[in-house]
Amino acid sequence: VSTASTARAYGFTYVDTAGGNVRDLVALIKNKWRPNSGKLIHAAGHVVSGQLTGELTDSVYEVRIISLYEARAADTLGNQLSKVMCEGALNYALFFSPRTASTFVSLVTDAGFRDACEHVEAICLSSAVAEALELVQWRRITVAAEPDQNSLLVAQDRLLATVGVSDLVVVDTPDAILVADKNHVQSIKDIVQNLRRDSRSESINHS
């Protein structure tokens, strides 16, 4: 859905959307366009699974892949995330793609934090993402009801929805929930200072 909205914002006048996975997209294409209608352009990242192109090629569609970007996997968890996992303070982890999920599994394994995941709920954009996490034991694996970001942000006992944001850190505790940009988690201490100034009990629980 967000891809469709972006396409419209950049001037595409005819935009159609599938259900969110490769199978739905293939079905949409086969339903609306014949193989002799012309070439199909698959705008993608540097690494693609090949499933979409393969299924369409098998059905005699002519598909050309254009690589528009390259996503490079991190080689470490980073100091801040490692600290949070070491302290057992991570409650939810959001995963948008199978590659991200697989990378995270490799990094937590290398860092020795597999056991810490037993206290974390993994919230996944699709069942394919969830499958990539199965090598690690989680408190729970939840798959979004719809393959979009708003559906992805679901807590255990309540809904948390956002619009137009990404790269989030979500920390849920019995008395508070924190949502922060992953690049600004160091500013959490400012929140704690404000709580202390206002004599809030949360300043003790979250200091």
Short mmCIF file of C-alpha atoms in Angstrom, two decimals:
data_model
loop_
_atom_site.label_atom_id
_atom_site.label_comp_id
_atom_site.label_asym_id
_atom_site.label_seq_id
_atom_site.Cartn_x
_atom_site.Cartn_y
_atom_site.Cartn_z
CA VAL A 1 0.00 0.00 0.00
CA SER A 2 2.79 2.46 0.84
CA THR A 3 4.49 1.66 -2.48
CA ALA A 4 1.28 2.46 -4.33
CA SER A 5 0.90 5.74 -2.45
CA THR A 6 4.45 6.73 -3.28
CA ALA A 7 3.91 5.89 -6.96
CA ARG A 8 0.83 8.11 -7.07
CA ALA A 9 2.69 10.92 -5.32
CA TYR A 10 5.34 10.82 -8.06
CA GLY A 11 2.79 11.16 -10.85
CA PHE A 12 1.82 7.63 -11.86
CA THR A 13 -1.81 7.90 -12.95
CA TYR A 14 -2.67 4.20 -13.10
CA VAL A 15 -1.66 2.30 -9.96
CA ASP A 16 -2.97 -1.10 -8.92
CA THR A 17 -2.05 -3.14 -5.85
CA ALA A 18 -1.94 -6.83 -5.00
CA GLY A 19 -2.41 -8.51 -1.64
CA GLY A 20 1.20 -8.05 -0.54
CA ASN A 21 3.00 -11.25 -1.54
CA VAL A 22 4.47 -12.61 -4.76
CA ARG A 23 1.61 -15.02 -5.39
CA ASP A 24 -0.96 -12.22 -5.21
CA LEU A 25 1.10 -10.01 -7.51
CA VAL A 26 1.50 -12.77 -10.11
CA ALA A 27 -2.25 -13.40 -10.00
CA LEU A 28 -2.96 -9.68 -10.49
CA ILE A 29 -0.64 -9.48 -13.51
CA LYS A 30 -2.08 -12.60 -15.14
CA ASN A 31 -5.62 -11.32 -14.57
CA LYS A 32 -5.06 -7.88 -16.11
CA TRP A 33 -2.34 -8.30 -18.73
CA ARG A 34 -1.67 -10.87 -21.40
CA PRO A 35 1.88 -12.03 -22.19
CA ASN A 36 1.73 -10.29 -25.58
CA SER A 37 0.75 -6.94 -24.02
CA GLY A 38 4.40 -5.90 -23.81
CA LYS A 39 7.47 -6.13 -21.61
CA LEU A 40 7.21 -6.01 -17.83
CA ILE A 41 9.73 -4.02 -15.80
CA HIS A 42 10.51 -5.37 -12.33
CA ALA A 43 12.02 -2.50 -10.30
CA ALA A 44 13.86 -4.16 -7.44
CA GLY A 45 16.83 -4.13 -5.12
CA HIS A 46 20.22 -5.62 -5.95
CA VAL A 47 19.23 -8.91 -4.30
CA VAL A 48 15.90 -10.47 -5.35
CA SER A 49 14.49 -13.90 -4.71
CA GLY A 50 13.70 -14.50 -8.37
CA GLN A 51 10.30 -15.99 -7.58
CA LEU A 52 8.28 -13.22 -9.26
CA THR A 53 10.33 -13.19 -12.45
CA GLY A 54 10.49 -16.97 -12.54
CA GLU A 55 6.74 -17.47 -12.28
CA LEU A 56 6.01 -14.85 -14.92
CA THR A 57 8.69 -16.14 -17.28
CA ASP A 58 7.26 -19.64 -16.95
CA SER A 59 3.96 -18.16 -18.10
CA VAL A 60 5.61 -16.67 -21.22
CA TYR A 61 5.78 -13.10 -19.92
CA GLU A 62 8.86 -11.10 -20.87
CA VAL A 63 10.30 -9.59 -17.70
CA ARG A 64 13.26 -7.25 -17.30
CA ILE A 65 14.72 -6.66 -13.84
CA ILE A 66 16.10 -3.19 -13.09
CA SER A 67 18.18 -2.90 -9.92
CA LEU A 68 17.48 0.46 -8.29
CA TYR A 69 19.24 0.11 -4.95
CA GLU A 70 21.48 -2.13 -2.88
CA ALA A 71 20.78 -2.89 0.75
CA ARG A 72 23.90 -3.89 2.66
CA ALA A 73 23.46 -6.08 5.70
CA ALA A 74 24.92 -4.95 9.01
CA ASP A 75 27.81 -7.01 10.36
CA THR A 76 27.11 -6.29 14.06
CA LEU A 77 24.09 -5.48 16.21
CA GLY A 78 25.55 -2.17 17.30
CA ASN A 79 26.35 -1.01 20.82
CA GLN A 80 22.92 0.35 21.73
CA LEU A 81 20.96 -2.70 20.63
CA SER A 82 23.49 -5.03 22.24
CA LYS A 83 23.10 -3.13 25.52
CA VAL A 84 19.30 -3.34 25.38
CA MET A 85 19.36 -7.07 24.66
CA CYS A 86 21.94 -7.72 27.36
CA GLU A 87 19.71 -5.95 29.89
CA GLY A 88 16.64 -7.88 28.72
CA ALA A 89 14.91 -4.59 27.93
CA LEU A 90 13.83 -5.46 24.38
CA ASN A 91 10.15 -6.45 24.26
CA TYR A 92 9.24 -6.30 20.58
CA ALA A 93 11.22 -6.58 17.34
CA LEU A 94 9.75 -5.56 13.97
CA PHE A 95 10.84 -7.37 10.80
CA PHE A 96 9.91 -6.16 7.32
CA SER A 97 11.65 -8.72 5.09
CA PRO A 98 13.01 -12.29 5.15
CA ARG A 99 16.51 -10.96 4.50
CA THR A 100 16.31 -8.63 7.51
CA ALA A 101 15.06 -11.50 9.66
CA SER A 102 17.82 -13.86 8.51
CA THR A 103 20.46 -11.19 9.12
CA PHE A 104 19.14 -10.56 12.63
CA VAL A 105 19.21 -14.27 13.45
CA SER A 106 22.84 -14.48 12.31
CA LEU A 107 23.87 -11.40 14.28
CA VAL A 108 22.22 -12.41 17.56
CA THR A 109 23.78 -15.86 17.19
CA ASP A 110 27.26 -14.41 16.65
CA ALA A 111 26.78 -11.99 19.56
CA GLY A 112 25.56 -14.74 21.92
CA PHE A 113 22.10 -13.21 22.44
CA ARG A 114 19.92 -16.10 21.22
CA ASP A 115 18.62 -16.68 24.75
CA ALA A 116 17.59 -13.01 25.03
CA CYS A 117 15.15 -13.53 22.16
CA GLU A 118 13.08 -15.85 24.35
CA HIS A 119 11.70 -12.71 26.02
CA VAL A 120 11.02 -10.84 22.75
CA GLU A 121 7.94 -10.92 20.55
CA ALA A 122 8.89 -10.89 16.86
CA ILE A 123 6.32 -9.03 14.76
CA CYS A 124 6.59 -9.89 11.06
CA LEU A 125 5.26 -8.35 7.87
CA SER A 126 4.48 -11.75 6.33
CA SER A 127 4.65 -15.50 6.92
CA ALA A 128 7.83 -15.62 4.80
CA VAL A 129 9.48 -13.23 7.27
CA ALA A 130 8.29 -15.36 10.18
CA GLU A 131 9.80 -18.50 8.63
CA ALA A 132 13.22 -16.81 8.48
CA LEU A 133 13.10 -16.36 12.28
CA GLU A 134 12.30 -19.93 13.21
CA LEU A 135 15.92 -20.86 14.00
CA VAL A 136 15.65 -18.73 17.16
CA GLN A 137 13.29 -19.29 20.10
CA TRP A 138 11.02 -16.24 20.61
CA ARG A 139 8.44 -15.39 23.23
CA ARG A 140 6.01 -15.24 20.36
CA ILE A 141 6.02 -14.70 16.59
CA THR A 142 3.18 -12.54 15.29
CA VAL A 143 2.39 -12.03 11.60
CA ALA A 144 0.69 -8.79 10.58
CA ALA A 145 -2.92 -9.10 9.46
CA GLU A 146 -2.07 -7.11 6.34
CA PRO A 147 1.37 -6.67 4.71
CA ASP A 148 1.77 -3.00 5.61
CA GLN A 149 3.51 -1.06 8.34
CA ASN A 150 0.38 0.02 10.21
CA SER A 151 -0.68 -3.61 10.58
CA LEU A 152 2.83 -4.56 11.63
CA LEU A 153 2.82 -2.43 14.76
CA VAL A 154 0.65 -4.62 16.96
CA ALA A 155 1.42 -5.10 20.64
CA GLN A 156 0.33 -8.14 22.64
CA ASP A 157 -2.79 -6.64 24.18
CA ARG A 158 -3.38 -3.42 22.28
CA LEU A 159 -2.93 -1.83 18.86
CA LEU A 160 -0.16 0.64 18.12
CA ALA A 161 -0.55 2.21 14.67
CA THR A 162 1.68 4.77 12.96
CA VAL A 163 1.73 6.50 9.59
CA GLY A 164 4.76 7.40 7.48
CA VAL A 165 7.49 6.21 9.84
CA SER A 166 10.20 3.53 9.77
CA ASP A 167 13.29 2.27 11.65
CA LEU A 168 11.53 2.19 14.99
CA VAL A 169 12.48 0.84 18.40
CA VAL A 170 9.41 -0.18 20.44
CA VAL A 171 9.78 -0.92 24.16
CA ASP A 172 6.66 -2.00 26.05
CA THR A 173 6.46 -2.30 29.84
CA PRO A 174 3.46 -2.69 32.19
CA ASP A 175 3.31 1.05 32.90
CA ALA A 176 4.67 2.66 29.73
CA ILE A 177 5.37 2.18 26.04
CA LEU A 178 8.22 3.87 24.20
CA VAL A 179 8.44 4.35 20.43
CA ALA A 180 11.67 5.90 19.17
CA ASP A 181 13.64 6.31 15.98
CA LYS A 182 16.51 3.84 16.18
CA ASN A 183 19.00 6.65 15.51
CA HIS A 184 17.77 8.69 18.50
CA VAL A 185 17.52 6.13 21.28
CA GLN A 186 20.26 7.98 23.14
CA SER A 187 17.70 10.74 23.77
CA ILE A 188 15.72 8.43 26.06
CA LYS A 189 17.72 9.78 28.98
CA ASP A 190 16.13 13.18 28.36
CA ILE A 191 12.69 11.63 28.86
CA VAL A 192 13.83 10.07 32.14
CA GLN A 193 15.15 13.45 33.32
CA ASN A 194 11.80 15.08 32.56
CA LEU A 195 10.02 12.33 34.49
CA ARG A 196 12.29 12.95 37.49
CA ARG A 197 11.63 16.66 37.30
CA ASP A 198 7.90 15.99 37.43
CA SER A 199 8.35 13.45 40.26
CA ARG A 200 6.84 10.67 38.17
CA SER A 201 7.19 7.12 39.46
CA GLU A 202 8.21 5.96 35.98
CA SER A 203 11.53 7.74 36.44
CA ILE A 204 12.44 5.10 39.06
CA ASN A 205 11.16 2.13 37.08
CA HIS A 206 12.92 3.15 33.86
CA SER A 207 16.10 4.84 35.04
#
